[in-house]
Short mmCIF file of C-alpha atoms and ligand atoms in Angstrom, two decimals:
data_model
loop_
_atom_site.label_atom_id
_atom_site.label_comp_id
_atom_site.label_asym_id
_atom_site.label_seq_id
_atom_site.Cartn_x
_atom_site.Cartn_y
_atom_site.Cartn_z
CA MET A 1 -0.02 -0.16 -0.08
CA PRO A 2 1.49 3.39 -0.94
CA ILE A 3 1.46 6.39 1.59
CA PRO A 4 -2.30 7.72 1.08
CA SER A 5 -1.95 11.18 -0.61
CA ASP A 6 -3.83 12.92 2.09
CA VAL A 7 -1.23 11.87 4.55
CA ARG A 8 -0.51 15.56 4.89
CA GLN A 9 -3.78 16.36 6.77
CA ASP A 10 -2.30 14.42 9.75
CA PHE A 11 0.19 17.05 10.39
CA PRO A 12 -0.97 20.10 11.56
CA LEU A 13 2.13 22.30 11.17
CA LEU A 14 2.16 21.20 7.37
CA GLN A 15 -0.97 22.91 6.94
CA ARG A 16 0.57 26.41 7.87
CA SER A 17 2.06 29.15 5.33
CA VAL A 18 5.08 31.49 5.67
CA ASP A 19 4.76 34.97 4.32
CA GLY A 20 1.46 33.77 2.49
CA LYS A 21 3.36 30.87 0.64
CA PRO A 22 2.81 27.39 1.70
CA LEU A 23 5.55 25.90 4.16
CA VAL A 24 7.42 23.38 2.16
CA TYR A 25 9.47 21.14 4.88
CA LEU A 26 12.51 19.68 3.67
CA ASP A 27 14.30 19.41 7.02
CA SER A 28 13.10 15.96 8.56
CA ALA A 29 16.52 14.73 8.89
CA ALA A 30 16.95 17.63 11.64
CA THR A 31 13.55 16.77 13.03
CA SER A 32 10.43 15.28 11.50
CA GLN A 33 7.01 17.06 11.82
CA LYS A 34 4.28 15.28 14.51
CA PRO A 35 1.00 13.88 13.37
CA ARG A 36 -2.16 15.02 15.44
CA VAL A 37 -2.36 11.59 16.98
CA VAL A 38 0.93 12.03 18.77
CA LEU A 39 0.13 15.63 20.01
CA GLU A 40 -3.23 14.26 21.36
CA ALA A 41 -1.49 11.57 23.30
CA LEU A 42 0.69 14.05 25.07
CA GLN A 43 -2.58 16.26 25.93
CA ARG A 44 -4.28 13.15 27.08
CA TYR A 45 -1.51 12.10 29.58
CA TYR A 46 -1.17 15.41 31.00
CA GLU A 47 -5.02 16.08 31.16
CA GLU A 48 -6.32 12.46 32.18
CA TYR A 49 -3.45 10.83 34.08
CA ASN A 50 -0.43 12.61 34.89
CA ALA A 51 1.41 11.01 37.58
CA ASN A 52 4.87 9.35 38.23
CA VAL A 53 5.28 5.90 37.03
CA HIS A 54 6.63 2.87 39.07
CA ARG A 55 5.72 4.56 42.41
CA GLY A 56 1.95 5.42 42.87
CA LEU A 57 -0.58 3.20 44.24
CA TYR A 58 -3.65 4.88 43.12
CA ARG A 59 -5.42 4.64 39.76
CA ILE A 60 -3.86 7.26 37.61
CA ALA A 61 -0.25 6.52 38.39
CA GLU A 62 -1.22 2.67 37.59
CA ARG A 63 -2.43 3.82 34.26
CA ALA A 64 0.71 6.12 33.58
CA THR A 65 3.09 2.93 34.78
CA LEU A 66 1.00 0.87 32.28
CA ALA A 67 1.06 3.23 29.35
CA TYR A 68 4.90 3.81 29.88
CA GLU A 69 5.86 0.35 29.61
CA GLU A 70 3.51 -0.22 26.95
CA ALA A 71 5.46 2.06 24.99
CA ARG A 72 8.21 0.25 25.49
CA ALA A 73 6.99 -3.03 24.21
CA LYS A 74 5.66 -1.02 21.37
CA VAL A 75 8.87 0.55 20.20
CA ALA A 76 10.42 -2.87 20.98
CA ALA A 77 8.09 -4.79 18.58
CA PHE A 78 8.90 -2.10 16.04
CA ILE A 79 12.64 -3.05 15.92
CA GLY A 80 12.28 -6.72 16.28
CA ALA A 81 13.37 -6.61 20.00
CA ALA A 82 12.51 -7.56 23.37
CA ALA A 83 11.01 -5.15 25.77
CA GLU A 84 13.78 -5.64 28.51
CA GLU A 85 16.36 -4.69 25.79
CA VAL A 86 14.91 -1.29 25.20
CA VAL A 87 16.14 1.44 27.49
CA PHE A 88 14.42 5.17 27.29
CA THR A 89 16.82 7.79 26.66
CA ARG A 90 16.87 11.82 26.06
CA GLY A 91 17.58 10.45 22.31
CA THR A 92 20.50 9.21 19.94
CA THR A 93 22.80 11.18 21.84
CA GLU A 94 22.30 10.33 25.16
CA ALA A 95 22.27 6.42 24.24
CA ILE A 96 25.47 6.41 22.73
CA ASN A 97 26.77 8.25 25.66
CA LEU A 98 25.21 5.86 27.61
CA VAL A 99 26.88 2.90 26.18
CA ALA A 100 30.41 4.83 25.68
CA TYR A 101 30.35 5.33 29.82
CA ALA A 102 28.66 2.44 31.18
CA TYR A 103 30.12 0.00 28.65
CA GLY A 104 33.05 1.76 27.42
CA ASP A 105 34.53 2.49 31.11
CA ALA A 106 33.87 -0.93 32.25
CA PHE A 107 35.49 -3.14 29.39
CA VAL A 108 37.60 -0.72 27.16
CA ARG A 109 41.30 -1.08 28.52
CA PRO A 110 44.40 0.89 27.76
CA GLY A 111 45.75 -0.11 24.34
CA ASP A 112 42.56 -1.19 23.06
CA GLU A 113 41.33 0.53 19.92
CA ILE A 114 37.75 1.80 18.72
CA VAL A 115 36.86 1.89 15.28
CA VAL A 116 34.83 4.88 14.11
CA THR A 117 34.00 6.29 10.46
CA GLU A 118 34.69 9.64 8.84
CA MET A 119 30.81 9.79 7.91
CA GLU A 120 29.80 9.94 11.63
CA HIS A 121 27.66 12.33 12.89
CA HIS A 122 29.51 14.32 16.07
CA SER A 123 27.34 12.32 18.46
CA ASN A 124 28.70 9.02 17.36
CA LEU A 125 32.37 10.26 17.21
CA VAL A 126 33.01 12.70 20.30
CA PRO A 127 31.90 10.25 22.96
CA TRP A 128 34.26 7.83 21.62
CA GLN A 129 36.97 10.34 21.58
CA LEU A 130 36.12 10.88 25.41
CA LEU A 131 36.35 7.38 26.08
CA ALA A 132 39.25 7.13 24.52
CA GLN A 133 40.94 9.83 26.29
CA ARG A 134 39.89 8.40 29.61
CA ARG A 135 40.75 5.04 29.35
CA GLY A 136 43.79 5.48 27.28
CA ALA A 137 42.31 3.72 23.96
CA ARG A 138 43.03 4.41 20.22
CA LEU A 139 40.71 5.60 17.54
CA ARG A 140 40.87 3.87 14.10
CA VAL A 141 39.20 5.57 11.24
CA VAL A 142 37.19 4.00 8.50
CA ARG A 143 37.48 6.90 5.41
CA VAL A 144 34.87 7.87 3.30
CA ARG A 145 35.29 7.75 -0.57
CA PRO A 146 35.08 11.70 -1.48
CA GLU A 147 33.77 10.44 -5.05
CA ASP A 148 30.59 8.63 -3.96
CA GLY A 149 30.17 9.43 -0.05
CA THR A 150 30.54 5.49 0.50
CA LEU A 151 32.80 3.85 3.06
CA ASP A 152 35.96 2.64 2.27
CA LEU A 153 35.29 -1.00 3.41
CA GLU A 154 38.68 -2.26 2.12
CA GLY A 155 40.18 -0.16 4.75
CA LEU A 156 37.80 -1.70 7.44
CA ASP A 157 40.21 -4.66 7.33
CA GLN A 158 43.20 -2.68 7.85
CA VAL A 159 41.61 -1.06 11.10
CA LEU A 160 40.08 -4.29 12.61
CA THR A 161 42.41 -6.05 14.86
CA ASP A 162 42.60 -8.22 17.60
CA ARG A 163 42.46 -5.00 19.89
CA THR A 164 39.17 -3.49 18.48
CA ARG A 165 36.75 -3.52 21.53
CA LEU A 166 34.00 -1.59 19.65
CA VAL A 167 32.98 -0.52 16.21
CA ALA A 168 30.62 2.43 16.00
CA VAL A 169 29.06 3.15 12.58
CA ALA A 170 25.87 5.06 11.09
CA HIS A 171 23.62 3.04 9.49
CA GLN A 172 22.54 5.85 7.26
CA SER A 173 24.34 9.32 6.71
CA ASN A 174 22.53 12.55 7.81
CA VAL A 175 24.33 14.42 5.38
CA VAL A 176 24.85 12.28 2.19
CA GLY A 177 22.19 10.03 2.77
CA THR A 178 24.38 6.73 2.43
CA ILE A 179 23.05 3.46 3.61
CA ASN A 180 25.86 1.64 5.09
CA PRO A 181 26.10 -2.22 5.13
CA VAL A 182 25.90 -2.60 8.46
CA ARG A 183 25.03 -6.25 8.83
CA GLU A 184 28.75 -7.07 6.79
CA ILE A 185 30.40 -4.56 9.02
CA ALA A 186 28.93 -6.17 12.38
CA GLN A 187 30.11 -9.55 10.87
CA ARG A 188 33.40 -8.48 10.50
CA ALA A 189 33.90 -6.69 13.75
CA HIS A 190 32.35 -9.71 15.21
CA ALA A 191 35.12 -11.90 13.79
CA VAL A 192 37.52 -9.91 15.76
CA GLY A 193 35.75 -9.91 18.96
CA ALA A 194 34.67 -6.58 18.88
CA VAL A 195 30.88 -5.17 19.68
CA VAL A 196 28.90 -2.86 17.20
CA LEU A 197 27.12 -0.13 17.86
CA VAL A 198 24.83 1.15 15.48
CA ASP A 199 23.61 5.11 15.19
CA GLY A 200 19.99 4.60 13.90
CA ALA A 201 18.97 8.06 14.17
CA GLN A 202 18.31 8.19 10.22
CA SER A 203 17.60 4.83 9.56
CA VAL A 204 14.79 3.68 12.13
CA PRO A 205 12.40 6.77 11.01
CA HIS A 206 12.97 5.76 7.36
CA MET A 207 13.02 2.14 6.54
CA PRO A 208 12.03 -1.37 8.15
CA VAL A 209 14.79 -2.14 10.78
CA ARG A 210 14.95 -5.18 12.67
CA VAL A 211 18.12 -5.50 15.06
CA GLY A 212 18.13 -9.51 14.39
CA GLU A 213 18.86 -8.41 10.59
CA LEU A 214 21.52 -5.78 11.20
CA GLY A 215 23.38 -8.09 13.69
CA CYS A 216 24.63 -5.35 15.71
CA ASP A 217 25.03 -5.12 19.73
CA PHE A 218 23.62 -1.88 20.29
CA LEU A 219 21.24 0.61 18.35
CA ALA A 220 20.65 4.13 19.29
CA PHE A 221 17.84 6.39 17.72
CA SER A 222 15.65 9.29 18.63
CA GLY A 223 11.80 9.92 18.83
CA HIS A 224 11.86 13.36 17.31
CA LYS A 225 12.88 12.11 13.98
CA MET A 226 10.27 9.55 13.44
CA CYS A 227 7.18 11.50 14.26
CA GLY A 228 7.37 11.47 17.97
CA PRO A 229 8.22 14.11 20.43
CA THR A 230 11.65 15.61 21.20
CA GLY A 231 13.52 14.48 24.50
CA ILE A 232 12.90 10.79 23.98
CA GLY A 233 14.91 8.29 22.22
CA VAL A 234 16.00 4.60 22.58
CA LEU A 235 18.90 2.57 23.36
CA TRP A 236 18.43 -1.22 22.16
CA GLY A 237 21.16 -3.36 23.54
CA ARG A 238 21.65 -7.26 23.63
CA ARG A 239 20.56 -8.65 26.70
CA GLY A 240 23.47 -10.02 27.79
CA LEU A 241 25.63 -6.94 27.29
CA LEU A 242 23.00 -4.68 29.34
CA GLU A 243 23.07 -6.98 32.07
CA ALA A 244 27.05 -7.03 32.23
CA MET A 245 27.01 -3.01 32.22
CA PRO A 246 27.21 -1.13 35.69
CA PRO A 247 24.52 1.93 35.54
CA PHE A 248 25.21 5.28 33.64
CA HIS A 249 23.43 7.41 35.91
CA GLY A 250 22.47 7.12 39.91
CA GLY A 251 19.48 7.74 41.44
CA GLY A 252 15.73 7.10 42.06
CA GLU A 253 14.24 3.86 40.56
CA MET A 254 17.42 2.51 39.41
CA ILE A 255 18.08 0.49 42.48
CA GLU A 256 17.26 -2.32 44.47
CA ARG A 257 18.66 -1.67 47.87
CA VAL A 258 20.49 1.61 48.85
CA GLU A 259 22.97 0.97 52.15
CA LEU A 260 24.78 4.45 53.06
CA GLU A 261 28.04 3.20 51.40
CA ARG A 262 26.84 1.04 48.35
CA SER A 263 23.81 -0.11 46.51
CA THR A 264 22.49 -2.96 44.38
CA TYR A 265 20.90 -2.07 41.17
CA LYS A 266 17.64 -3.26 39.24
CA ASP A 267 18.18 -5.25 36.21
CA PRO A 268 18.04 -3.42 32.63
CA PRO A 269 16.26 -1.40 31.21
CA HIS A 270 15.45 -0.17 34.46
CA ARG A 271 18.93 -0.02 35.75
CA PHE A 272 19.55 2.91 33.01
CA GLU A 273 16.54 5.17 33.61
CA ALA A 274 17.61 6.66 36.77
CA GLY A 275 15.00 9.45 38.32
CA THR A 276 11.62 10.30 36.88
CA PRO A 277 11.62 9.35 33.28
CA ASN A 278 10.13 11.26 30.36
CA ILE A 279 6.75 9.46 30.79
CA ALA A 280 4.74 11.74 28.35
CA ASP A 281 7.18 11.70 25.27
CA ALA A 282 7.84 8.05 25.96
CA ILE A 283 4.11 7.47 25.67
CA ALA A 284 3.58 9.71 22.60
CA LEU A 285 6.77 7.94 21.08
CA GLY A 286 4.96 4.63 21.29
CA VAL A 287 1.82 6.37 19.46
CA ALA A 288 4.38 7.88 16.84
CA VAL A 289 5.50 4.18 16.46
CA GLU A 290 1.88 2.71 15.87
CA TYR A 291 1.08 5.59 13.32
CA LEU A 292 4.44 4.74 11.35
CA GLN A 293 3.30 1.19 11.51
CA SER A 294 -0.26 1.98 10.27
CA LEU A 295 1.51 3.29 7.11
CA GLY A 296 3.89 0.54 6.76
CA MET A 297 7.58 1.03 6.99
CA GLU A 298 8.17 -0.42 3.35
CA ALA A 299 6.00 2.19 2.24
CA VAL A 300 7.83 5.02 4.09
CA ARG A 301 10.97 4.05 2.38
CA GLU A 302 9.43 3.33 -1.10
CA HIS A 303 8.06 6.85 -0.94
CA GLU A 304 11.45 8.43 0.00
CA LYS A 305 13.12 6.61 -2.79
CA ALA A 306 10.52 7.93 -5.39
CA LEU A 307 11.01 11.44 -4.00
CA VAL A 308 15.00 11.04 -4.14
CA ARG A 309 14.64 9.83 -7.60
CA TYR A 310 12.69 13.05 -8.33
CA ALA A 311 14.71 15.11 -6.50
CA LEU A 312 18.20 13.97 -8.12
CA ALA A 313 16.71 14.32 -11.64
CA GLN A 314 15.15 17.89 -10.87
CA LEU A 315 18.43 19.16 -9.22
CA ALA A 316 20.80 18.12 -12.02
CA GLU A 317 18.70 20.31 -14.10
CA VAL A 318 19.81 23.51 -11.92
CA ARG A 319 22.87 25.08 -13.42
CA GLY A 320 25.67 24.97 -10.83
CA VAL A 321 24.11 22.44 -8.09
CA ARG A 322 26.13 19.57 -7.38
CA VAL A 323 24.90 16.92 -5.32
CA TYR A 324 27.12 14.47 -3.05
CA GLY A 325 26.59 11.02 -1.96
CA PRO A 326 25.42 7.92 -3.91
CA THR A 327 23.35 8.15 -7.11
CA ASP A 328 22.33 4.37 -6.44
CA LEU A 329 18.74 4.80 -4.91
CA GLU A 330 19.32 1.18 -3.15
CA ALA A 331 22.50 2.63 -1.41
CA ARG A 332 21.02 6.10 -0.33
CA GLY A 333 18.16 7.43 1.84
CA GLY A 334 16.59 10.65 1.72
CA ALA A 335 19.06 13.28 3.19
CA VAL A 336 20.11 15.11 -0.11
CA ALA A 337 23.24 17.38 0.37
CA PHE A 338 24.14 20.00 -2.31
CA THR A 339 26.01 23.15 -3.08
CA LEU A 340 25.34 25.83 -5.67
CA GLU A 341 28.41 27.10 -7.33
CA GLY A 342 29.12 30.61 -6.30
CA VAL A 343 26.81 30.91 -3.52
CA HIS A 344 27.59 29.84 0.28
CA PRO A 345 24.99 27.32 1.73
CA HIS A 346 23.90 29.62 4.06
CA ASP A 347 22.87 32.44 1.66
CA VAL A 348 20.97 29.35 -0.36
CA ALA A 349 19.19 28.41 3.06
CA GLN A 350 18.33 32.09 3.54
CA VAL A 351 16.56 32.80 0.33
CA LEU A 352 15.03 29.53 0.41
CA ASP A 353 13.48 30.40 3.45
CA SER A 354 11.79 33.58 1.90
CA GLU A 355 10.12 31.37 -0.53
CA GLY A 356 8.96 29.33 2.42
CA VAL A 357 11.46 26.54 1.70
CA CYS A 358 13.11 24.94 4.84
CA VAL A 359 16.57 23.50 4.16
CA ARG A 360 19.25 23.04 6.48
CA ALA A 361 22.78 24.56 5.78
CA GLY A 362 25.95 24.21 7.49
CA HIS A 363 28.32 21.26 8.50
CA HIS A 364 24.95 19.15 9.80
CA CYS A 365 27.24 18.19 13.07
CA ALA A 366 29.39 16.11 10.60
CA GLN A 367 32.85 18.31 10.27
CA PRO A 368 35.07 15.36 9.43
CA LEU A 369 32.98 14.09 6.34
CA HIS A 370 32.58 17.55 4.99
CA ARG A 371 36.59 17.77 5.32
CA ALA A 372 36.34 14.47 3.38
CA LEU A 373 34.41 15.81 0.54
CA GLY A 374 36.77 18.97 0.54
CA LEU A 375 33.84 21.28 1.51
CA ALA A 376 33.24 23.55 4.70
CA ALA A 377 29.46 23.47 4.50
CA THR A 378 26.37 22.05 2.30
CA ALA A 379 22.69 22.62 2.20
CA ARG A 380 20.84 19.58 2.72
CA ALA A 381 17.17 18.94 1.75
CA SER A 382 15.73 15.87 3.32
CA VAL A 383 12.33 14.22 2.73
CA TYR A 384 9.94 12.03 4.85
CA LEU A 385 6.70 10.42 4.25
CA TYR A 386 4.57 13.55 4.33
CA ASN A 387 6.59 15.13 1.29
CA THR A 388 5.73 15.28 -1.95
CA PRO A 389 6.82 16.00 -5.60
CA GLU A 390 5.42 19.82 -5.57
CA ASP A 391 7.82 20.13 -2.83
CA ILE A 392 10.81 19.26 -4.64
CA ASP A 393 9.24 21.75 -7.45
CA ALA A 394 9.14 24.16 -4.97
CA LEU A 395 12.75 23.70 -3.81
CA VAL A 396 14.17 23.93 -7.61
CA ARG A 397 11.89 27.04 -8.01
CA GLY A 398 13.51 28.62 -4.84
CA LEU A 399 17.01 27.77 -6.33
CA GLU A 400 16.51 29.48 -9.44
CA ARG A 401 15.21 32.35 -7.40
CA VAL A 402 18.61 32.09 -5.52
CA ARG A 403 20.49 32.24 -8.63
CA ALA A 404 18.28 35.11 -9.53
CA PHE A 405 19.06 36.96 -6.51
CA PHE A 406 22.76 36.59 -6.57
CA GLY A 407 23.22 37.54 -10.46
CA LEU A 408 23.80 34.05 -11.69
CA SER A 409 23.13 33.76 -15.34
CA ARG A 410 20.59 31.49 -16.20
N1 C6P B 1 21.05 14.80 13.30
C1 C6P B 1 20.79 16.61 11.47
O1 C6P B 1 20.02 17.69 11.34
P1 C6P B 1 19.90 13.99 18.56
O2 C6P B 1 20.23 15.24 18.45
O3 C6P B 1 20.27 13.00 19.85
O4 C6P B 1 18.42 13.39 18.47
O5 C6P B 1 20.46 13.21 17.19
C2 C6P B 1 21.70 12.97 17.06
C3 C6P B 1 22.05 12.26 16.01
C4 C6P B 1 23.05 11.29 16.05
N2 C6P B 1 23.09 10.86 14.38
C5 C6P B 1 22.94 11.12 13.39
C6 C6P B 1 23.03 10.37 12.22
C7 C6P B 1 22.07 12.06 13.59
O6 C6P B 1 21.54 12.68 12.28
C8 C6P B 1 21.63 12.86 14.59
C9 C6P B 1 20.86 14.33 14.43
C10 C6P B 1 19.92 15.85 13.07
O7 C6P B 1 21.37 15.75 10.84
C11 C6P B 1 20.76 17.24 14.05
S1 C6P B 1 22.20 17.71 14.18
#
């Protein structure tokens, strides 16, 4: 079943206009818009059963606890996992930091190696730099091929050694859209005894993702990029690994018994959820996941593939535009980074904004990737299930306006 043509009606913000022009939202890699059902779930929690979870013995507290744990089960089912393996975090960034501290500090030793790639978002790079500094470990880097924005996987064999403790890799680039062969990377990493963390911030919202098929050990993603609220995200981890990890944060609700000098801790996932969790947003993420399932993740992926095909063809017609990343639609997702010769990406984005078109410009929290491409910045259009070919047409019209504004010849 394709995405219904009236799907935009589900998103109140997409009904808005800017200076009398329809809002064209092409920045879903930064954050997605939210369907009405998610907004209603937030309001319902606060109006009908706002209470803390895992504590109260009264009815609304029981309802809140049930809804919170049901949300965990829905998210787990969405990625083919067990609920006990799903830890709620603030987002991808916190999920990766959780692993870097709780797993890294316990299991990475001086002289060990951590493998990252040049393509990573800073969230999947800086926590590993900090871990390496804390533990006296070394970072090894898989390079990006500048010509097509894919990983140099031949280089993987050079950096994987019997000292490799952990491999951290994005499933899908937030800049050039490259989809990495995570299953193959995980197999090669496991062959040297390393564990594998996949940054799913840009894949889980956009394609069917099952942890069993990925073959990784940890998966991190954010609710706000998949129709859910901000401030909620997920760390999935293999049960045995989570059980072996000490806590990340200490506080209420993650303990079993507390003495003055020491404590014992709950089993995962609650061991990693100290303090009052983000109850409302977790519940609303469960609703977001149901919304995505009602559309079907295959349909979401196919919809985006068709849009990217159209966008690549249309952008090729705009003089001076250069698009980065793979051209093979099977090897890429819906983030399309580009430059317009002679105009800084920030200026591109600003003129597009005056036309009601929202794109991101800058390094997109991926400075090393931009350096590998020989660039300081790009403009980026990114699509989601609610975008249409008309949105791409508006982008192209906007780029012609940019050219005219800066006096570039047609
Ligand atoms: N990328 C973008 O515009 P948080 O901020 O924790 O929800 O997600 C961080 C993150 C981690 N990995 C990848 C691949 C990402 O794309 C992001 C967020 C946004 O590209 C905001 S910088």
